[in-house]
CSV table of C-alpha atoms in Angstrom, one decimal:
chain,number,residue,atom,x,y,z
E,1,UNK,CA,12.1,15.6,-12.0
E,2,UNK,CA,12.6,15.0,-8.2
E,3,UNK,CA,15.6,12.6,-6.9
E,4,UNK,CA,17.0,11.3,-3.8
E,5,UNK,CA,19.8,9.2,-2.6
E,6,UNK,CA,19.5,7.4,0.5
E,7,UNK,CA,22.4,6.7,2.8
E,8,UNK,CA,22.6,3.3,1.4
E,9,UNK,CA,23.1,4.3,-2.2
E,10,UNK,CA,19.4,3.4,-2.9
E,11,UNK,CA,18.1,6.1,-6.0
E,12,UNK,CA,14.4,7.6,-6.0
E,13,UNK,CA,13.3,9.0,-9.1
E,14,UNK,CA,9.9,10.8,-10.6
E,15,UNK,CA,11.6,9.9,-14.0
E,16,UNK,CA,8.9,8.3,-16.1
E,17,UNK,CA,11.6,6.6,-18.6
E,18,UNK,CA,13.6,5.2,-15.6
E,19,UNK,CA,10.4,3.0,-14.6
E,20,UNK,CA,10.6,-0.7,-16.0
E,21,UNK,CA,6.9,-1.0,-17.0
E,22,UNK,CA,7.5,-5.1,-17.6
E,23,UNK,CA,8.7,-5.0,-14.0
E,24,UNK,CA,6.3,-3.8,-12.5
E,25,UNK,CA,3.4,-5.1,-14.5
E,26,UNK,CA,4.9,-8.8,-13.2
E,27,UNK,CA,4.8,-7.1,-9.7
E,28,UNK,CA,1.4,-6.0,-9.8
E,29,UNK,CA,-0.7,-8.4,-12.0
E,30,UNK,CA,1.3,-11.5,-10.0
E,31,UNK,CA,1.3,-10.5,-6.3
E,32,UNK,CA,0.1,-7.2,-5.5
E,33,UNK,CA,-3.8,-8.0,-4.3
E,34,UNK,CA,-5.3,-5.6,-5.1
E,35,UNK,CA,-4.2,-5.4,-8.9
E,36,UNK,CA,-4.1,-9.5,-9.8
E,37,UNK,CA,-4.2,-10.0,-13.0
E,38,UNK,CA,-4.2,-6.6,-14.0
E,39,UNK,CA,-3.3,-6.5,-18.3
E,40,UNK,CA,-0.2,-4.8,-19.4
E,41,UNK,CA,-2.3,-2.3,-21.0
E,42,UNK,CA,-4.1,-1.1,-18.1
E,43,UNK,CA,-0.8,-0.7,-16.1
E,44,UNK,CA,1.1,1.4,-19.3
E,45,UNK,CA,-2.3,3.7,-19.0
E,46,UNK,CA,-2.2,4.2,-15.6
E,47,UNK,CA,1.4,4.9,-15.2
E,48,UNK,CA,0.9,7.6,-18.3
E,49,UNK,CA,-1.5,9.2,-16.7
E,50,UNK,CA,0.3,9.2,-13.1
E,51,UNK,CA,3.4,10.6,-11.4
E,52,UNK,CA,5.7,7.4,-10.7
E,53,UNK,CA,8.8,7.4,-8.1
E,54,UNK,CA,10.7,4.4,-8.8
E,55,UNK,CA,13.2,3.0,-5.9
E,56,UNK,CA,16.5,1.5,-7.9
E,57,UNK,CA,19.4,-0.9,-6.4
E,58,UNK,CA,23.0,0.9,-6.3
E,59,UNK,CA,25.0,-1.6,-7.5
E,60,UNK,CA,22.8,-2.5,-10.7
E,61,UNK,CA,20.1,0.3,-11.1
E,62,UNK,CA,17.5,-2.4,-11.0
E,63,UNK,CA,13.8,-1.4,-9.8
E,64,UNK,CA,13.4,-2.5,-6.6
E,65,UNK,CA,10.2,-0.4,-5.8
E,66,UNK,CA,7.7,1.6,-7.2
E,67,UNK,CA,4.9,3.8,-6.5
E,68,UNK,CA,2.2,6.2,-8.2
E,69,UNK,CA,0.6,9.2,-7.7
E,70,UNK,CA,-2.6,10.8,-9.2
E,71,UNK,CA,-2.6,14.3,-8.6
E,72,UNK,CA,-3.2,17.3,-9.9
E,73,UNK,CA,0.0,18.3,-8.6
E,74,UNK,CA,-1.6,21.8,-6.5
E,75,UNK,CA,-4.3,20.6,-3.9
E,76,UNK,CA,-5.2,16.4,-4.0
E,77,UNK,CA,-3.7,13.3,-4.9
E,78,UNK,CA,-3.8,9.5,-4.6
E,79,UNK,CA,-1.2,6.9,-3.4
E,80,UNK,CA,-1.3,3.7,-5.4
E,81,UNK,CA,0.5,1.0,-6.7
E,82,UNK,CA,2.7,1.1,-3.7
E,83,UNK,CA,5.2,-2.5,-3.9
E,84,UNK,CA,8.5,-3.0,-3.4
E,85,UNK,CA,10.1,-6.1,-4.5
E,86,UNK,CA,10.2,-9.3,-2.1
E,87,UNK,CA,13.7,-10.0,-1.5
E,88,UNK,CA,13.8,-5.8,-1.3
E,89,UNK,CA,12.0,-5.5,1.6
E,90,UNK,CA,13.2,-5.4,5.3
E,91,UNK,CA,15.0,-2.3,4.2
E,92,UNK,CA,12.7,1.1,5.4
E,93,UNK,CA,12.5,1.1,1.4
E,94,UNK,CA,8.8,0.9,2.0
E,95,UNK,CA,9.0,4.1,4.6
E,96,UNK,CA,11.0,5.6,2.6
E,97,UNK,CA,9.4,5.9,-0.9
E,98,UNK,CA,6.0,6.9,1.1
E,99,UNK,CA,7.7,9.8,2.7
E,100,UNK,CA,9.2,10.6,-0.4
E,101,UNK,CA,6.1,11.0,-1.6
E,102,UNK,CA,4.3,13.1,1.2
E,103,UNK,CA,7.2,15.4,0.8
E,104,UNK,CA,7.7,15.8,-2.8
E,105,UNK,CA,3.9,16.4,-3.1
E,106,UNK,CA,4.2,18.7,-0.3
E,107,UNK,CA,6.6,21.3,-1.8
E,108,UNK,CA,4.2,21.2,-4.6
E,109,UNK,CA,1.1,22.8,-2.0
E,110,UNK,CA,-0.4,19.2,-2.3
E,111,UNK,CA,-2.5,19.6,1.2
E,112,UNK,CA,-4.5,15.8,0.8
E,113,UNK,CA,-3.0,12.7,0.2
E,114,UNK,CA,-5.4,9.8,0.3
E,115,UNK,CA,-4.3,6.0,-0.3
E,116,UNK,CA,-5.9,2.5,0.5
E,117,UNK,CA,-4.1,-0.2,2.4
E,118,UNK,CA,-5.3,-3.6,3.7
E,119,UNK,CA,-2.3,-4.6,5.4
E,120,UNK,CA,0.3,-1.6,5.4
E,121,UNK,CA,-0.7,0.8,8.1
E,122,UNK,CA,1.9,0.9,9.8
E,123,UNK,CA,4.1,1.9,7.2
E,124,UNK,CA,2.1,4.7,6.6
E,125,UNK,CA,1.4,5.8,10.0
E,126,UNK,CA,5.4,6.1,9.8
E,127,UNK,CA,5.1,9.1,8.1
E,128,UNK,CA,1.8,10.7,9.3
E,129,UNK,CA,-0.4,9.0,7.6
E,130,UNK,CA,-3.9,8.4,9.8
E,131,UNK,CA,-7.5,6.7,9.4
E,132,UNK,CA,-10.0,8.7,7.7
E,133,UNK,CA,-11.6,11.0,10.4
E,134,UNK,CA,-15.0,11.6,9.3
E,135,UNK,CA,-15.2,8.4,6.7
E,136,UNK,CA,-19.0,9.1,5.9
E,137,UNK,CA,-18.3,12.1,4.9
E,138,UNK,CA,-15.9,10.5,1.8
E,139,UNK,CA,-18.1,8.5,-1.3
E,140,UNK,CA,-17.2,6.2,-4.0
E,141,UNK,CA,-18.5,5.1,-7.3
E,142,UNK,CA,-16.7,1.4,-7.9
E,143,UNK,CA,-17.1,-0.2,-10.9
E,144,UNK,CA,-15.2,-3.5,-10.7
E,145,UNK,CA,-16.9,-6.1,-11.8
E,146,UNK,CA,-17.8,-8.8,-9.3
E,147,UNK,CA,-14.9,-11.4,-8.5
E,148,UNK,CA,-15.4,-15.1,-7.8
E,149,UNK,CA,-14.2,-15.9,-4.2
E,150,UNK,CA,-12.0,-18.6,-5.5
E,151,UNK,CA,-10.3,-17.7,-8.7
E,152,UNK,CA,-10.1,-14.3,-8.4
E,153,UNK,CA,-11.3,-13.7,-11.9
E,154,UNK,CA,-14.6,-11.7,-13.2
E,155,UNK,CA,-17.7,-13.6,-12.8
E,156,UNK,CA,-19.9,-13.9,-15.5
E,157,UNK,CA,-23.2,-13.1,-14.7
E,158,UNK,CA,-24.8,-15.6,-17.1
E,159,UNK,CA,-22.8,-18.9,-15.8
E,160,UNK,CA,-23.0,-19.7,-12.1
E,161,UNK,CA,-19.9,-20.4,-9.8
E,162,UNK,CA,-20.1,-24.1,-9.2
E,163,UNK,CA,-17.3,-26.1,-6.9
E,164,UNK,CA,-16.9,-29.8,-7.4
E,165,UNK,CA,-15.4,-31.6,-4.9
């Protein structure tokens, strides 16, 4: 288990049972963007199967952030599910949990750390994060089912999107 203190009195914690799962399903299914509407389920799975590092208040020990790695904890891993709570942020809590991360992975010999952002770059360059720099060179296999525009949910492929006005 890996913890820090910040000078604020803000916890970090890899401790799997210290993670509010309800929390941070609400978080992610309700207004991260790239996980809306993501089931309970899903979440519980993908936190199992991940290394979490949770960010908790230090009056209260509520979440306030959270993040999770997929590694294999000796040469890769992937940054995801990276939120921190509205009225949390403004802090560096952001900055902070991300080079948490780059650093607890690195005394493990992690050497690559990939993650996806549309609109946190600059949180990430922070800490050395950069673009890609031969992107061709990466490939993916996506299998997300197509989203309608407007809702946001899975189209079905056997009833067209109609808009009345």
């Amino acid at each position: 288990m890996f913890s820090l203190t910040s000078t604020d009195g803000y916890l970090l914690s890899t401790d799997p049972a210290r993670i509010d799962l309800d929390l941070v399903h609400h978080w992610l299914s309700t207004d991260a963007y790239w996980a809306l509407g993501r089931d309970r389920e899903t979440t519980a799975r993908a936190f199992a199967g991940s290394l979490p590092f949770g960010i908790y208040r230090p009056e209260d020990g509520r979440q306030v952030a959270v993040a999770r790695v997929v590694t294999d904890r000796a040469t890769f891993a992937w940054l995801c599910d990276v939120y921190v709570d509205r009225p949390a942020r403004g802090r560096g809590l952001g900055g902070w949990l991300a080079g948490a991360v780059r650093d607890h992975l690195a005394e493990l010999g992690v050497r690559r750390i990939l993650l996806c952002t549309n609109d946190a770059h600059q949180v990430y360059a922070g800490v050395g994060f950069t673009p890609l720099e031969v992107p061709e060179r990466w490939m993916q296999l996506d299998r997300r089912p197509p989203v309608t525009p407007i809702t946001g949910k899975e189209q079905s492929s056997s009833t067209p999107l109609t808009v009345e006005a």
